[in-house]
Amino acid sequence: MEVNPLCIILIKSDSKGDRLLFRYPFQVQERIEPTSTRKKNQYSLPATEDLLQSPPLPISNINNKGGLMGFTDEVLSSLFAVKPELCNQKFELKVNDVRFVSHPTLVQVRNKTQDESGLLLNIVFALQALASQSVVKCYYDLSKRVGVALRHEERRCGYISEQTQQMMAIHDDSCIGTPEIAFQTILEKCTLAKNINNLYEDLCNTGIVNIRINKWIPLSFCLPQKVHQWHLRGKIVEPEDIDRCTLSYRCLKALRPYHSLLLFYPLHQLYDFMSLDGSPSLVRMLSQYSPLKSLQTLAIDSDITLSQVFELTAHLVYWAKATVIYPICSTNKYVIAPDAPLHLNSPLIEKFNEAFPNVNLIRVISDFSLPMSLGQKCNPLCHPIQQSQLVQMIIWMLQHHLLLQLHTYVMYIPSNNGRLQHNMSEIKTGSYSFRSNGTNEIAGVYRSSRTESESEMSLNSGTPEPRTQSELQTSINLPNSSFTSVEEEKADYHEDLLLDFPEEERNIIFRIPSSSNSDDLNLFAKLCRKQYFLGEHHLEEIMYLENLRRGQLLALLDKFRDVLVTYEAEDPAIAMFLNSP
Amino acid sequence: MKAETIENLVVKDLFDDAEDSEDSFQKEGPTRCIFLCEFHPTVGPKITCQYPDNYISKELFDSVSVYIITKAELLRSTITVTLSDHKILGFPVRIDDKKYARNAYHFNLCFVCDSSSRTVHYEPVVMKLSDYLVAMEIESNFLSEGSSSTKLTPILKQVLEDLNNKGECALTEGPTATHLKVVKLRSNPTPVADHQVPIFIKSLPTQQWDLTTQQVAPFIDGFNHIARIASLADVENNLVKACVQNLVYYGAVALIPLFQYGNVYCTAPKLKMLTQDVNLQNRCLNFVARTYRQLPNLKDVFRMYAAMTRGTTIKDLCIRFNPASLKINERKLVQFGVLEGLIRRVHKYPVYLGESLELQKSMSGVSSMDEVCCFAGITAQQLEDQVERDHNVVLLWK
């Protein structure tokens, strides 16, 4: 896999010269000739045509076991003993198909006079060149962290000078043997080498690093590309801009107060994962955790602000400890996820059996071939125990990304040709912001026929607020004369309600029988104006934002079905948590 | 990367010309500078010639010269070093000859790009240009004579400008000529299966084709599947697959699932774009129309897409909507939806939970009904009937 490191190399350079102190893994270093691996029939005729046409084989520095090869220790140490100008910044070097990344750290040696130039320490990660920029960035970050920790330890107790001297001594003693023996001895004797060993193993196995440097400084690190691959079972997901900041940012942007947290692990395992000095609010939040609670409820129950709950959720998602779902309730519709690895040899079947004995995963999940809600699945005669088991099974399947929730979206299509042309351009530029600063507010304004100066004005005033009726009336320059002549017989409130709609749309809406009911029309106009019917908001979101009941909304959709088309799809905000870490 | 035959190379050239080069260069970034450096017998590594002049300062060069004039082990390796604002891509070369001061002449031709841009696609160009210079040096001491900067600068200038503007460059100076071309890197195409349907997503350039493509292309109409094309075109099945895979690689063809009236599709979040994107709307209406003279209206098209849910076959939809009266061609409607990602095919995966090992193997849940049909050589209806009868078979739709 291309996110795994090929090798971790430790280099030092000081006034006495540069030296490769340790590399892990050190067993695989023999150069395999590419020609010898290919079997060749000795009687075959050399095909001259092939010689001319086939391009020369690209040189590879990765052996078939996924290790580094073709570099001697001397070459490596000369490459990574960088000039002082390049120290304390990102260092990246690509040789053929291997990419080396590190943060060369200058360490001021303890018990030495200040004027000495100090010691350069370089922890280099060798990666496959195919690894994406985001992976490289993560490894750079890790190298930097190790460097900072080591520099601190040197200042505190001279850890580096002690370790480097020990390693050098072992190298010098075993100069007669192969370097592998020296590395083996170093691994047994030096704690820094052991740390590097653990680092490598952790990165290759789980992607989560949890080591203690010099038994003192804890170093935790998460390689998101690897960690999230684990719970997506090897499916390679690689958004281009996943790094710590953008991920948290995207996560925070996608979170809504009505979402809910779904942990991948039982609570007691999560407490183990938290270090002793972990955030107490995280503990408090987890103590109130339930996948049936929305984040807002969770915030109230654990007495933390909503924005902090968002931050903590984003944190847990980053560390692949949780995902975000819509709270489980009886109206949620679930289907099988398109990429669910459901087959007879899947280890998930066994795992499911352990959690729920005597139940077959395939049989249970086949009910979700068609969109199925919890309410549909349990009949009123159902035993409460069965019902709670069903909920548990759904939670299990959501944790393993086997199910997908479908939401209903509404699209407002008044005329046969959709919305009128001049509206289209406005929708694109329409002011629409959704902020997650704790007090979620929708600031969508249905803008119709706006003049140039007005839109500039609203830009200057920052977040536009829903305008009052009087404001709307002043900003309208529709051909009002024709409108009044056609619709004279209509009651006054109708004119008020739909005044900001284009005339054609208005006529179509008035042809719907329910439009004579002012309450219905009022609600319809309000939701339309707030741009809920553009396919951007699912029913649950509209319900949350407008404080409506499902029945009310469904009745409205039914009454105005001539202009409103519904369709089902997954929520892109939730899909973000599933598909990209 | 896929092994390329001569035919493929021809195709590649055609498409690179046809493609608008803007998107390929935006992300990848232009070359900023080209320089040649050599190992001087007394001064050591130094830049002999660069274009534009003084783009790489002497101090900067000294700090990275170890990666440019390298140790013997790293000769003829592509080496890229990324600095805070530059990326230097080089290919160190050594020519051994008694005539040189140290019995060898080291030089390296380097490309400099912005540190944020990708440079992998320049690697073959750098290698080829280095080999060209090696040939010139062996032939006529072009580089080591000392007067190289006057002769070389125009060459570097030409290469830099041509590669950045056109993506290719022909050097005809001196005794040999060479042609350089920046080739866009693409990911490998997935293998093509018998039951998939190729469809053109851009028109083919009218140049000469290799024989297989010439024979196969007329039958690619968005409805014929691979096995059918093979029999219609009288071309061996695997050759058709290779040809189609090649066209997929160059983005000329997309693969869509076979259209059947029993197929089930579901809507995707992207469906909302159909009402928001006017361009998409117009393309859609023109594509799905029965005749180009009478376009269907958007509301009907959208309603039909919106009605595609799990459990609703195209046959059901046709009965409910009667697309002919709405001026909609339902096959094209599905085609457009799948290509644009507005809808997605829902596949049925049979899983056998009984005892028979043979059935467990063929219906393990890995392969969909289509694949099972193709593999067993039976029609979809036959398989469906068989699955219906057997209570040990569970169908998963996903």
Coordinates of C-alpha atoms in Angstrom, one line a residue, chain A residues 53 59 70-72 74-75 78-83 85-86 89-96 99 133 240 335-345 360 362-363 365-366 368-371 404 406 411 413-419 421 424 427-428 534-536 561-570 572, chain B residues 6 27 59 62-67 70-71 73-84 87 91 120 123 127 266-269 271-273 275-278 281 285 296-300 302-303 305-307 309-311 344 346 349 351-353 360-361 363-366 391-398:
Chain A
Q53 CA 10.4 -0.2 -29.5
I59 CA 14.9 2.1 -12.5
G70 CA 19.8 0.2 -4.1
F71 CA 21.1 2.8 -1.7
T72 CA 24.2 2.2 0.4
E74 CA 27.0 6.1 2.8
V75 CA 24.9 7.4 0.0
S78 CA 25.4 12.0 2.3
L79 CA 22.0 12.7 0.9
F80 CA 20.3 13.5 4.2
A81 CA 23.1 15.4 6.0
V82 CA 21.7 18.5 4.5
K83 CA 23.3 21.9 4.3
E85 CA 20.5 26.4 4.9
L86 CA 18.0 23.6 4.5
Q89 CA 12.2 23.3 7.2
K90 CA 10.6 20.8 4.9
F91 CA 13.0 18.6 3.0
E92 CA 11.7 16.5 0.2
L93 CA 13.8 14.5 -2.2
K94 CA 12.5 12.1 -4.9
V95 CA 14.9 9.5 -6.3
N96 CA 13.4 7.4 -9.1
R99 CA 10.3 9.9 -2.1
Q133 CA 0.9 15.1 -1.5
E240 CA -6.5 15.9 -2.4
V335 CA -30.7 0.9 2.1
I336 CA -27.6 -1.2 1.5
A337 CA -24.5 0.9 0.8
P338 CA -23.4 0.5 -2.8
D339 CA -19.9 -0.6 -1.8
A340 CA -20.8 -2.8 1.1
P341 CA -18.5 -5.9 1.0
L342 CA -21.2 -8.4 1.5
H343 CA -20.3 -11.9 0.3
L344 CA -20.0 -15.3 1.8
N345 CA -16.3 -15.1 2.6
N360 CA -27.4 -14.2 9.7
I362 CA -27.0 -11.5 4.8
R363 CA -30.6 -12.4 5.7
I365 CA -29.5 -6.9 5.5
S366 CA -31.5 -8.3 2.6
F368 CA -32.7 -3.3 3.2
S369 CA -32.6 -4.1 -0.5
L370 CA -35.5 -1.8 -0.8
P371 CA -35.6 1.4 1.2
L404 CA -26.9 4.2 3.8
L406 CA -31.9 8.0 2.2
M411 CA -37.4 20.4 -6.1
I413 CA -40.4 23.1 -10.8
P414 CA -43.2 25.5 -11.6
S415 CA -43.4 25.5 -15.3
N416 CA -42.7 22.8 -17.9
N417 CA -39.3 24.3 -18.5
G418 CA -38.2 24.5 -15.0
R419 CA -37.6 27.9 -13.5
Q421 CA -34.2 31.8 -17.1
M424 CA -31.5 30.6 -12.7
I427 CA -30.0 31.1 -7.7
K428 CA -26.3 30.6 -8.4
L534 CA -33.7 23.6 -4.6
G535 CA -32.6 20.1 -3.7
E536 CA -30.1 21.5 -1.1
R561 CA -47.3 18.3 -5.9
D562 CA -47.9 19.9 -9.2
V563 CA -45.0 22.2 -8.8
L564 CA -42.9 20.2 -6.3
V565 CA -41.1 17.0 -7.3
T566 CA -39.5 14.9 -4.6
Y567 CA -36.6 12.4 -5.0
E568 CA -34.6 10.3 -2.6
A569 CA -30.8 10.5 -2.3
E570 CA -28.2 10.2 0.4
P572 CA -23.9 14.6 0.8
Chain B
I6 CA 2.8 1.5 -31.6
K27 CA -2.7 21.8 -11.9
E59 CA 23.8 30.3 -3.0
D62 CA 25.3 25.5 -3.6
S63 CA 22.9 24.3 -1.0
V64 CA 21.5 21.6 -3.2
S65 CA 24.4 20.8 -5.5
V66 CA 24.8 17.5 -3.7
Y67 CA 21.5 16.3 -5.2
T70 CA 25.7 13.2 -7.2
K71 CA 27.6 10.2 -6.2
E73 CA 25.3 5.2 -7.3
L74 CA 22.7 7.8 -8.2
L75 CA 23.8 8.4 -11.8
R76 CA 21.0 8.1 -14.3
S77 CA 18.3 8.4 -11.7
T78 CA 15.6 11.0 -11.8
I79 CA 16.2 13.1 -8.8
T80 CA 13.7 15.8 -7.7
V81 CA 14.5 18.0 -4.8
T82 CA 11.7 20.2 -3.4
L83 CA 12.7 23.5 -1.8
S84 CA 10.5 26.0 -0.1
K87 CA 11.3 22.1 -7.3
F91 CA 19.0 13.5 -14.2
V120 CA 6.5 13.6 -12.6
E123 CA 10.7 13.1 -16.0
M127 CA 15.8 12.0 -19.5
C266 CA -31.7 5.2 -8.2
T267 CA -31.2 8.9 -8.0
A268 CA -28.0 10.5 -6.9
P269 CA -27.5 13.8 -5.1
L271 CA -29.7 15.2 -9.7
K272 CA -30.3 18.7 -8.3
M273 CA -27.8 20.1 -10.8
T275 CA -32.5 22.3 -12.5
Q276 CA -29.6 24.5 -11.5
D277 CA -27.2 24.1 -14.4
V278 CA -28.7 25.6 -17.6
Q281 CA -30.3 21.1 -18.8
L285 CA -33.0 17.8 -23.3
P296 CA -39.2 17.2 -24.3
N297 CA -39.9 19.5 -21.4
L298 CA -37.7 19.6 -18.3
K299 CA -40.4 18.9 -15.8
D300 CA -41.2 15.5 -17.4
F302 CA -37.0 15.5 -14.0
R303 CA -40.1 13.7 -12.9
Y305 CA -35.5 10.7 -13.1
A306 CA -37.0 11.5 -9.7
A307 CA -39.2 8.4 -10.0
T309 CA -36.0 4.4 -7.0
R310 CA -34.9 1.0 -5.8
G311 CA -37.5 -1.4 -6.7
R344 CA -26.8 5.2 -10.6
V346 CA -28.7 -0.6 -8.7
Y349 CA -26.3 -9.5 -6.0
V351 CA -26.1 -14.8 -2.3
Y352 CA -26.7 -18.5 -1.9
L353 CA -27.0 -19.5 1.8
Q360 CA -22.0 -21.0 -3.1
K361 CA -19.2 -20.3 -5.5
M363 CA -23.5 -16.9 -6.0
S364 CA -21.2 -15.7 -3.3
G365 CA -22.3 -12.1 -3.4
V366 CA -19.2 -10.9 -5.2
H391 CA -35.5 -20.0 -1.0
N392 CA -31.8 -20.3 -0.1
V393 CA -30.9 -17.4 -2.4
V394 CA -31.1 -14.0 -1.0
L395 CA -31.0 -11.0 -3.3
L396 CA -29.1 -7.9 -2.2
W397 CA -29.6 -4.7 -4.1
K398 CA -26.9 -2.2 -3.9

